[in-house]
Short mmCIF file of C-alpha atoms in Angstrom, two decimals:
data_model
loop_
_atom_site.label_atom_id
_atom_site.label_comp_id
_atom_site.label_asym_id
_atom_site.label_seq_id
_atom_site.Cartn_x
_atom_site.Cartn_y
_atom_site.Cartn_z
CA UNK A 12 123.28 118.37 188.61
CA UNK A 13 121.32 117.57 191.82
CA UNK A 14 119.11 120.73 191.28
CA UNK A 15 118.79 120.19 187.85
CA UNK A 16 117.50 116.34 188.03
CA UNK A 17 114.81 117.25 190.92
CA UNK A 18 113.76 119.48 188.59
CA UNK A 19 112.14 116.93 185.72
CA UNK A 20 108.75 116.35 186.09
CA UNK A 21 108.81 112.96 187.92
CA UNK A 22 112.09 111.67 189.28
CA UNK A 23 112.79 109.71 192.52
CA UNK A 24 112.75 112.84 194.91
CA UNK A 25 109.57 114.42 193.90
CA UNK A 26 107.74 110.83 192.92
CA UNK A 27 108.40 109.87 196.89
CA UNK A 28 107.55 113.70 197.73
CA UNK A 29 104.06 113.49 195.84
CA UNK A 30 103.17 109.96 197.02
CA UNK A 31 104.99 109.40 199.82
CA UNK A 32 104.96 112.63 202.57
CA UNK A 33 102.34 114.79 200.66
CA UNK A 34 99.77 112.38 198.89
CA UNK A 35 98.91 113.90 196.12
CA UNK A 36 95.78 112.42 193.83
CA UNK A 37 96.40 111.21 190.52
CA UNK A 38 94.98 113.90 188.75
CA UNK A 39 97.62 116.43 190.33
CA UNK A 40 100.63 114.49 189.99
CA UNK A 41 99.42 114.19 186.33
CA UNK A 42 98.95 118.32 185.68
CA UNK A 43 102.19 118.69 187.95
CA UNK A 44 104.02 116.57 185.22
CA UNK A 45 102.82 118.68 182.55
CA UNK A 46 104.16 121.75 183.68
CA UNK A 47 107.77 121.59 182.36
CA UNK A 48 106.58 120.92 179.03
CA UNK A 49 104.37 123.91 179.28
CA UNK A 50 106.98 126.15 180.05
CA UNK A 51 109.19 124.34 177.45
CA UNK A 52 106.29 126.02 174.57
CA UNK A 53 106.02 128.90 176.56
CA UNK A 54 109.60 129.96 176.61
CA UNK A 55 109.62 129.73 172.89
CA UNK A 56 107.98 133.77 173.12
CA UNK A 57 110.65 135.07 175.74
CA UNK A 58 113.61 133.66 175.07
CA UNK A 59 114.39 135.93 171.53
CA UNK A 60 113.38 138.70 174.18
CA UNK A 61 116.04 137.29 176.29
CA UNK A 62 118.55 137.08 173.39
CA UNK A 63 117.78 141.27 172.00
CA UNK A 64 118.85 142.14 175.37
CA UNK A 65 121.34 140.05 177.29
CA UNK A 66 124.59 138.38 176.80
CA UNK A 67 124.04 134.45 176.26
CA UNK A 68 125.88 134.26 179.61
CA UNK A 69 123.09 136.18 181.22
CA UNK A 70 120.61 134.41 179.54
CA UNK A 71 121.78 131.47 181.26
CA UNK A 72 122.89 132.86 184.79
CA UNK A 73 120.02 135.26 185.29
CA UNK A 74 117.18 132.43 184.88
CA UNK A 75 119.23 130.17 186.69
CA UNK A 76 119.61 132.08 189.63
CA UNK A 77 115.64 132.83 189.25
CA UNK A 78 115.46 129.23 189.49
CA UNK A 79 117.88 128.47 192.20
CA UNK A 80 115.93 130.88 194.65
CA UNK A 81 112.33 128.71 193.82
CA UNK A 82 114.06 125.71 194.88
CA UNK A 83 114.89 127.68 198.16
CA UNK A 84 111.54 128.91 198.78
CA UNK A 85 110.09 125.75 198.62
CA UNK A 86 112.26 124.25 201.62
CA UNK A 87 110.47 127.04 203.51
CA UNK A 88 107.39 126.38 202.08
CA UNK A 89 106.86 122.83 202.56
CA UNK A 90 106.47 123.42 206.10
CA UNK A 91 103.43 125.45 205.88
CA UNK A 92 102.04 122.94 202.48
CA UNK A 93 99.27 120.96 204.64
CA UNK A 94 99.91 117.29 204.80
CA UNK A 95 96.25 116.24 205.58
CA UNK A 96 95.15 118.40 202.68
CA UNK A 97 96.07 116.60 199.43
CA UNK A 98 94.13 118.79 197.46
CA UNK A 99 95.78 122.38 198.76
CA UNK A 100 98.97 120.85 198.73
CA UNK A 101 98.80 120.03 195.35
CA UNK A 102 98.11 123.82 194.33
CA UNK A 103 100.37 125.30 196.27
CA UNK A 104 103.15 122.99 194.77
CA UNK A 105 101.41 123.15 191.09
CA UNK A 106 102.15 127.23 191.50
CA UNK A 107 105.55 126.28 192.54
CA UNK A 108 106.58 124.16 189.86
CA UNK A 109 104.99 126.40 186.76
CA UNK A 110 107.52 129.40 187.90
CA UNK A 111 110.22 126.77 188.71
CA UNK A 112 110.31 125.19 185.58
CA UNK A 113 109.73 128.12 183.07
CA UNK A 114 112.68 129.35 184.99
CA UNK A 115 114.83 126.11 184.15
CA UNK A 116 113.54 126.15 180.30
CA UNK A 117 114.71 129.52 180.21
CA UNK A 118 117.98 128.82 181.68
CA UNK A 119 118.38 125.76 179.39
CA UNK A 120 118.37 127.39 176.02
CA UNK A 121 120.43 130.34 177.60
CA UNK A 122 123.01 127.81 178.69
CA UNK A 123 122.92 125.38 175.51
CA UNK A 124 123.83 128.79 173.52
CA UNK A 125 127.02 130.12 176.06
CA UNK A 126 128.47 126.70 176.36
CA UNK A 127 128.75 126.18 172.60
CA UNK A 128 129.73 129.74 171.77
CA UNK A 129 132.87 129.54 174.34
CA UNK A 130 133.82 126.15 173.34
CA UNK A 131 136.04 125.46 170.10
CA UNK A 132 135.21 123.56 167.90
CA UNK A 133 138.27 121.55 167.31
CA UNK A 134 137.80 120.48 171.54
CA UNK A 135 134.34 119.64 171.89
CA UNK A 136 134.76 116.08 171.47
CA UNK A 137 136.88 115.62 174.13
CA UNK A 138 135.45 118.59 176.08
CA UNK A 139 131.99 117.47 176.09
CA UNK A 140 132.85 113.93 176.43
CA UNK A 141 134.90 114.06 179.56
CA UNK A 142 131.77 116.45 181.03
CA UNK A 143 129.23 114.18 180.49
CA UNK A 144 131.04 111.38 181.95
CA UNK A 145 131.18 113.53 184.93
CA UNK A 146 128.20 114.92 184.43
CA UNK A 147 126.82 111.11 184.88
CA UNK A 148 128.81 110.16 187.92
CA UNK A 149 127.10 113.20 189.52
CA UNK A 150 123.89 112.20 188.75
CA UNK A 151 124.35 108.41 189.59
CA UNK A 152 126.06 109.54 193.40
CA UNK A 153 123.08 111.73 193.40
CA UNK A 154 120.31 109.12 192.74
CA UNK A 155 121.97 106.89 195.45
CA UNK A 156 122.63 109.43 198.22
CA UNK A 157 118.76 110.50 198.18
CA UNK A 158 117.02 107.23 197.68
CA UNK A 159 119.47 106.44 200.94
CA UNK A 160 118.44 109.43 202.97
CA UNK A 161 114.59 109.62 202.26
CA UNK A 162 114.69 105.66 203.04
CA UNK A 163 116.57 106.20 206.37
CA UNK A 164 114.82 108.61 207.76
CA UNK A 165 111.08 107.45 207.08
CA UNK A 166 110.47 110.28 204.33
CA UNK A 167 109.56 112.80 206.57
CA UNK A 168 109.29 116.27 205.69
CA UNK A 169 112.69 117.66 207.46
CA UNK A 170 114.70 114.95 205.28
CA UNK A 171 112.95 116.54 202.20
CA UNK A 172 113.94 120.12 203.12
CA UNK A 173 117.66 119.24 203.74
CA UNK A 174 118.25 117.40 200.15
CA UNK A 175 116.65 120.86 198.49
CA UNK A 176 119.01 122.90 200.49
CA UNK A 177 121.97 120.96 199.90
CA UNK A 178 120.99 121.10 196.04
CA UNK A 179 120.47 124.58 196.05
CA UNK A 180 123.93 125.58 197.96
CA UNK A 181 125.70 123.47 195.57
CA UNK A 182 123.48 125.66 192.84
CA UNK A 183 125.27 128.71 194.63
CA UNK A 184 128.68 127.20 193.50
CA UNK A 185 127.87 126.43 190.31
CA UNK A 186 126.66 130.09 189.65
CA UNK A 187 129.52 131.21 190.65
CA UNK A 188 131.71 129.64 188.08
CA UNK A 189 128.81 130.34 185.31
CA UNK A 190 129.74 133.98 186.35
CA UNK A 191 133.38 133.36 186.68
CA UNK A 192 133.35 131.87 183.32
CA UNK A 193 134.64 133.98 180.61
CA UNK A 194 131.93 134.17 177.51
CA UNK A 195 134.09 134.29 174.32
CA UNK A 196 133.26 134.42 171.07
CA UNK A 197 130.68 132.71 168.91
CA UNK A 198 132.96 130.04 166.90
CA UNK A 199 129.93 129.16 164.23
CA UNK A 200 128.07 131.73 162.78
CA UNK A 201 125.13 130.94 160.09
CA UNK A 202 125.82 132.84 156.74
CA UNK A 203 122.44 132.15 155.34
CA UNK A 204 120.56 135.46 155.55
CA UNK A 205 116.92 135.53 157.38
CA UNK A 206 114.21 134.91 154.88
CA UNK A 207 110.92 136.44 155.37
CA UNK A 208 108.20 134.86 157.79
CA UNK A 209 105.77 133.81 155.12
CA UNK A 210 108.78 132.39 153.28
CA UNK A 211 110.01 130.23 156.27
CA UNK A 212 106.63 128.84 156.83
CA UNK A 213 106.33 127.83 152.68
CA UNK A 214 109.68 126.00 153.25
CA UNK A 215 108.04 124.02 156.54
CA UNK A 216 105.15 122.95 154.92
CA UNK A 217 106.58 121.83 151.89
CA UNK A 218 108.90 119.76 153.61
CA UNK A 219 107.00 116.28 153.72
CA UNK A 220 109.45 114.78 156.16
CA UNK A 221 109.48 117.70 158.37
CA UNK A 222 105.55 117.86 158.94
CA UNK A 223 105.37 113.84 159.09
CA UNK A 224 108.85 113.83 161.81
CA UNK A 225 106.59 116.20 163.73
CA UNK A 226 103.45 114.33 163.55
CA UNK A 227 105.66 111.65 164.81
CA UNK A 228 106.95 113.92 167.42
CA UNK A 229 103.43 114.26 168.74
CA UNK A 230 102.27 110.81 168.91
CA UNK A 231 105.45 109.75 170.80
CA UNK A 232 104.63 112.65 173.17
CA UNK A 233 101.48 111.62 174.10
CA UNK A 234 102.66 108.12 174.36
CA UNK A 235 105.72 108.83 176.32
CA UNK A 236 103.91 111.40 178.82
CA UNK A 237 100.54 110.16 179.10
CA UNK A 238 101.35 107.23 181.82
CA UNK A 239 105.44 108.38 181.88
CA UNK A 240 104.63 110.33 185.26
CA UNK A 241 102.88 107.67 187.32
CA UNK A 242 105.91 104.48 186.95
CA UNK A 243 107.72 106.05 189.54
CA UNK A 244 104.45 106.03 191.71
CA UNK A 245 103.92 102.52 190.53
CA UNK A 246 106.77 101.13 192.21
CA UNK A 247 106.45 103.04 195.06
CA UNK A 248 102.27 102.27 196.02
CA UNK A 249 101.33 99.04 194.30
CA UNK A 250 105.14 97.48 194.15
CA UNK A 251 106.10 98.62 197.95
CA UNK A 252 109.78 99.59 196.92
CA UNK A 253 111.97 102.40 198.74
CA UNK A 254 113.17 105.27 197.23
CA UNK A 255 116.30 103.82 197.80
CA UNK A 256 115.71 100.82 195.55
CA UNK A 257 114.17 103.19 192.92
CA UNK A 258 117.28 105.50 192.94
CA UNK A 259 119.27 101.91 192.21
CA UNK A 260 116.90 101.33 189.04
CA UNK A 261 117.39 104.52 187.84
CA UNK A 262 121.20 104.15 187.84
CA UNK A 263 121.43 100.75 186.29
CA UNK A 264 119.00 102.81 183.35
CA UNK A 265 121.56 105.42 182.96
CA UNK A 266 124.69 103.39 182.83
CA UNK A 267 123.04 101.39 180.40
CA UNK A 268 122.34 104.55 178.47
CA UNK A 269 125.56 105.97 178.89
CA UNK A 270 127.76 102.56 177.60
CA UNK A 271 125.17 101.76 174.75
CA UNK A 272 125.54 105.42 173.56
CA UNK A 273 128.52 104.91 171.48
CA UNK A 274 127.64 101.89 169.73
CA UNK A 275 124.63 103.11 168.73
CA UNK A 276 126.14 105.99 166.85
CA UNK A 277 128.21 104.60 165.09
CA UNK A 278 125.07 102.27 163.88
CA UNK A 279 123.54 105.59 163.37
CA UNK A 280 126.34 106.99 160.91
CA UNK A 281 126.12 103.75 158.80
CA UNK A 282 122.73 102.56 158.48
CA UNK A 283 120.88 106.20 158.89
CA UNK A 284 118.97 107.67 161.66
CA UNK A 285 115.12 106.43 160.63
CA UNK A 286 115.86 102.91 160.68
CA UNK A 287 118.16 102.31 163.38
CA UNK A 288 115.38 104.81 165.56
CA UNK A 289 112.72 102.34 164.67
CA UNK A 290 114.88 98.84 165.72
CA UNK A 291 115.64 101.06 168.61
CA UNK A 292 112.28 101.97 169.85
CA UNK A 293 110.67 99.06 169.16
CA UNK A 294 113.38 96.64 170.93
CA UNK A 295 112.56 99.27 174.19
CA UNK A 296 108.78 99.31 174.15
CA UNK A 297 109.17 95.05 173.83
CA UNK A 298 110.67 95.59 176.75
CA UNK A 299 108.02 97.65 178.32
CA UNK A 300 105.26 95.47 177.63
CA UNK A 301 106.63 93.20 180.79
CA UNK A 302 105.21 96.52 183.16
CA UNK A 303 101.82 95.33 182.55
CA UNK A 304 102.75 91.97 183.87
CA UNK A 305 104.66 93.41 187.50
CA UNK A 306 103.64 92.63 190.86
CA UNK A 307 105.06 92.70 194.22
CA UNK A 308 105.99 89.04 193.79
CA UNK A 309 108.08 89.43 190.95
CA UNK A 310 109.26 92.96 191.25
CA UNK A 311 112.90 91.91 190.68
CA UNK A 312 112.07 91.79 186.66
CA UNK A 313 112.44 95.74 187.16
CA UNK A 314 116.35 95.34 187.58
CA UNK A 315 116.90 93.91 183.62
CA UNK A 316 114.17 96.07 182.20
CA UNK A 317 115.88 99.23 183.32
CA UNK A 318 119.40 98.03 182.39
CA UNK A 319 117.59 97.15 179.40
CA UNK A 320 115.55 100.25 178.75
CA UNK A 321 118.49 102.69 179.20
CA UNK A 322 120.48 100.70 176.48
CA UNK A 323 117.85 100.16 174.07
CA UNK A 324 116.49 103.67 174.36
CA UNK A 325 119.40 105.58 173.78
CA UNK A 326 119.43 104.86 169.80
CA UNK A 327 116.09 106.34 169.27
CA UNK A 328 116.69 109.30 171.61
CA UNK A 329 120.09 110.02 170.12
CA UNK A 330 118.67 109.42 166.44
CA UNK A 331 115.79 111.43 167.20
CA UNK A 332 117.87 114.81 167.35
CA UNK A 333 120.37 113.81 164.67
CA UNK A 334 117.24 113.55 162.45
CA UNK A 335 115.98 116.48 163.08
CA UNK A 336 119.25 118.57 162.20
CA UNK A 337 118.83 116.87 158.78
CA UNK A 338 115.32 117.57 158.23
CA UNK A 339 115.46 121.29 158.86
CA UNK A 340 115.69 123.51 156.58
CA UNK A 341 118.83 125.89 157.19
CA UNK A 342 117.16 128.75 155.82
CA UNK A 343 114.09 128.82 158.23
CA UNK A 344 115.82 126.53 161.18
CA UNK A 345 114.80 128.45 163.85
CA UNK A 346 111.11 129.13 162.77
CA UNK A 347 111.26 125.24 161.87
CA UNK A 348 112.55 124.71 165.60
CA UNK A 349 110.24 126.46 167.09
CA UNK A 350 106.84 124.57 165.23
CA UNK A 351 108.49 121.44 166.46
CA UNK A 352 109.09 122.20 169.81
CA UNK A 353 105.72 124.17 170.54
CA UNK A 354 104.30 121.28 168.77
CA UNK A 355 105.26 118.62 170.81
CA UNK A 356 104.81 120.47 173.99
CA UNK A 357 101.52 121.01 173.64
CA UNK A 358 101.04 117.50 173.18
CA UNK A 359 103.42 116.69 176.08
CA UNK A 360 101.75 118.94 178.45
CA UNK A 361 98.18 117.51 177.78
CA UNK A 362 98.99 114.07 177.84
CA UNK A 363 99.83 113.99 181.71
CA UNK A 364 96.92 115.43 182.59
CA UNK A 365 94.70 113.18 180.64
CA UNK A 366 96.24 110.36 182.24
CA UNK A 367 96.35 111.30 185.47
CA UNK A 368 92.55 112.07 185.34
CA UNK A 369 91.74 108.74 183.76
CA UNK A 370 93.77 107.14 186.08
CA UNK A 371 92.58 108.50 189.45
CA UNK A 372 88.86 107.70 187.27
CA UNK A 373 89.60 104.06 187.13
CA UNK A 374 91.26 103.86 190.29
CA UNK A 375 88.21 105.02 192.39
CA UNK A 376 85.87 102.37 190.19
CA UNK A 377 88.29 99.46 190.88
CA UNK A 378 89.03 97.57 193.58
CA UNK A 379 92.24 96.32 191.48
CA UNK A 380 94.61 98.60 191.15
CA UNK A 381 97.08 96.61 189.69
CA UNK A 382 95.32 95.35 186.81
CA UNK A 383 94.03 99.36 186.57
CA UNK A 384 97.77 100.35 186.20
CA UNK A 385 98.79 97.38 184.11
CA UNK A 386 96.21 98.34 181.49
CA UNK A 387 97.42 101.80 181.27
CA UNK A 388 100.89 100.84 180.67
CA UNK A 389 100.10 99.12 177.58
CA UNK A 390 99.12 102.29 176.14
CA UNK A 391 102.78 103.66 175.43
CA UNK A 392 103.92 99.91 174.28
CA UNK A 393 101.13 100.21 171.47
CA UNK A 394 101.40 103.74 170.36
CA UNK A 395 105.00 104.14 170.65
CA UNK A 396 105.45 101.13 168.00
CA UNK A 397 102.06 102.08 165.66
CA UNK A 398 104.28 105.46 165.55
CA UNK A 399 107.05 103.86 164.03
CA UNK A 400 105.09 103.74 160.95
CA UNK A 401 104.66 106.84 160.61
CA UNK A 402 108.15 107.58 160.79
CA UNK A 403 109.43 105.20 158.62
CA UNK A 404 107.55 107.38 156.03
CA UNK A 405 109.95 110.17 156.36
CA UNK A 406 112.19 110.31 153.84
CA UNK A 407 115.79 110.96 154.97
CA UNK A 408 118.29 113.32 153.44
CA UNK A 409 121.99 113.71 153.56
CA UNK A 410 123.20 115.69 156.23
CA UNK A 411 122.94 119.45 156.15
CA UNK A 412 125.21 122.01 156.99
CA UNK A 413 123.27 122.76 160.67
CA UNK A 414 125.73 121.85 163.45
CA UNK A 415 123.96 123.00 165.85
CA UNK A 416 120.39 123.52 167.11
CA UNK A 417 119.44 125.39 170.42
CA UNK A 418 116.70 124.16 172.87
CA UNK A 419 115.62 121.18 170.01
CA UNK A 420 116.58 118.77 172.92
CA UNK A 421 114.36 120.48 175.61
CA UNK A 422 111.61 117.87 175.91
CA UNK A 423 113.92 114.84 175.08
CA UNK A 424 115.60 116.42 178.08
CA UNK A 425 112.67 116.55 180.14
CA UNK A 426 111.35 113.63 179.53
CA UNK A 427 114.59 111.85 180.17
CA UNK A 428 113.90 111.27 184.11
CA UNK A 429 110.67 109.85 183.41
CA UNK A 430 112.94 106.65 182.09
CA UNK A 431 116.03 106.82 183.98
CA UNK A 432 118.11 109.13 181.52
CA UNK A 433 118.90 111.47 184.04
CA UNK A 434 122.37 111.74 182.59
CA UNK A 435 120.82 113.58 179.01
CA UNK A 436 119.31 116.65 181.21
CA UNK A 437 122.81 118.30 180.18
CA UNK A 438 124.32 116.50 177.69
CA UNK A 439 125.27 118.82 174.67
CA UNK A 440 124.89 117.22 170.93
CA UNK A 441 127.03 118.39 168.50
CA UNK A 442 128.28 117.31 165.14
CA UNK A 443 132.31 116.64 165.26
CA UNK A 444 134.76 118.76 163.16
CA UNK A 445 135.69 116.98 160.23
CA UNK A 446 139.43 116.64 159.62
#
């Protein structure tokens, strides 16, 4: 899990990294941020590659390993990244983190395919529930230990290189059990046989409340990545906190998350995905509003917004995937899959960069940053909540047969640092066995 939550776009260790040791500009923080949701499109044209000719096991060890190695290069590398050079250090770490994270988004659907083929499915609910709560302690010791250390020792570079390598040779460990892993048998297999391409894409556009869920898809994208990358550097330039403080916020966010999760479903299974997402998202972006109202002077609002934000959040990200496995069409799911996800990652991958730009723009033209920042943050407050009206205009269904969907979660996954969520990076949906 370490190596897996530095590798988000913007988390505590690479938000103090950028902003703190290297000093990145605006603009380069923002592309940096857009280059996991890049790969997450790009994979979408190697990974059935991947699947013609390796095991699912490989397609998740192989990648991972890939990935593993990056993270080691870069503890080397960051000694010869020039520190005076903002500019040169951002390319050099903008290289990096493309091959880095196409590696993880490989990795993920490999993985998300093996774990689910092994496990049966009369033990997944207790399986995956007792790994996630792990799976979140991990994460939460994590997020303390390294807001601790890079506090402690002044964020200087050697403090940096010693959290990677630790990550990485617990990475070595948990490739070794990948490996050690036996890889079973696939327990669900789809019966519906493979209609033609010009078939699947009839069925996708005649499904109104496919095409609007995805224009939804896109607006919360953009509204969720265009300013998502540059909270963390909020807090730690205009709000003067320590990375130790942040790592705090982010926990409270993910415990929140974690204990509201349950609830929320079973709202979810009696009132219907599309509402309960909408009372969900709109009670968190409420919430959000108070960012454009923060200062150093009252920077302790930050501790009830996260604790707030993780447990109002988690409806709308949990509905959000449950919705989708109704909306599909079974017949073309994986054609349907892939429009979504390149879809939204496109959008995802632009919006960063757009804000970062205007950003570092308004920055240089005001002497004010605050009031720069605080007008920026009321962009995902108002487009988050206009988008709710386009998704109450999809109609909802009963649930389909689908009960499961690989790599639909990748950019709810990657975005999930940006807020706090650490703990979804891994966390495996599934729908229950009924008995």
């Amino acid at each position: 899990m370490p190596i897996v939550t530095m590798s988000l776009p913007v988390n505590v260790f690479l938000a103090a990294l950028f902003t703190k040791c290297l000093h990145l500009p605006k603009g380069a923080i923002g592309l940096i941020a857009s280059l996991p949701f890049i790969c997450n499109f790009l994979q979408v044209f190697i990974s059935p590659f991947l699947a013609r000719h390796l095991s699912t096991k490989a397609q998740a060890f192989f990648p991972a390993s890939i990935h593993m190695v990056s993270w080691a290069v870069l503890a080397g590398l960051l000694s010869y990244i020039p520190q005076n050079d903002p500019a040169v250090a951002g390319l050099w770490l903008g290289i990096w983190f493309f091959a880095s994270s196409f590696a993880a988004a490989l990795a993920g659907v490999g993985w998300n395919s093996w774990i689910q083929e092994w496990v049966p499915a009369r033990l997944r609910g207790k399986y995956f529930g007792q790994r996630n709560r792990l799976l979140s302690f991990s994460t939460v010791t994590f997020l303390i230990l390294t807001g601790w250390a890079l506090e402690h020792w002044h964020y200087t570079l050697p403090v940096f290189q010693v959290i990677i390598l630790c990550a990485v040779a617990l990475r070595v460990f948990s490739l070794k059990w990948i490996w050690q892993t036996p890889a079973g048998h696939p327990h669900n297999r789809s019966g519906v046989a493979a209609l033609p391409l010009r078939r699947q894409l009839e069925m996708i556009k005649g499904s109104s409340s496919l095409v609007a869920f995805i224009g939804f898809g896109a607006v919360w994208s953009f509204a969720a990545n265009a300013y998502g990358a540059f909270y963390h550097v909020f807090m730690f330039e205009q709000l003067g906190m320590s990375a130790f403080t942040v790592g705090m916020l982010s926990t409270l966010s993910a415990l929140g998350g974690a204990l509201s999760l349950p609830a929320w479903g079973q709202l979810l299974d009696r009132y219907g995905n599309k509402a309960v997402m909408t009372f969900s998202l709109i009670l968190w972006q409420l919430g959000n509003v108070v960012w454009c109202f923060l200062e150093p002077g009252n920077r302790s609002l930050l501790f009830p917004l996260w604790v707030w934000g993780g447990m109002s959040s988690a409806g709308f990200i949990l509905g959000q995937f449950t919705l989708l496995l109704k909306l599909i069409p079974v017949a073309a799911k994986n054609l349907a899959i892939g429009v979504y996800l390149a879809t939204t990652s496109l959008v995802a991958a632009i919006a960063p960069v757009l804000g970062g730009q205007s950003l570092e723009w308004a920055l240089g033209r005001s002497t004010d940053p605050l009031a720069v920042y605080h007008v920026c943050f009321i962009v995902q407050p108002v487009l988050a909540i206009a988008g709710a009206a386009w998704l109450l205009r999809v109609q909802e269904p009963s649930a389909s047969s689908l009960t499961s969907v690989v790599g639909a979660m990748r950019n709810i996954r990657t975005l999930s640092g940006i807020f706090g969520l650490s703990f979804l990076v891994n966390y495996v949906f599934y729908r229950p066995q009924k008995r």
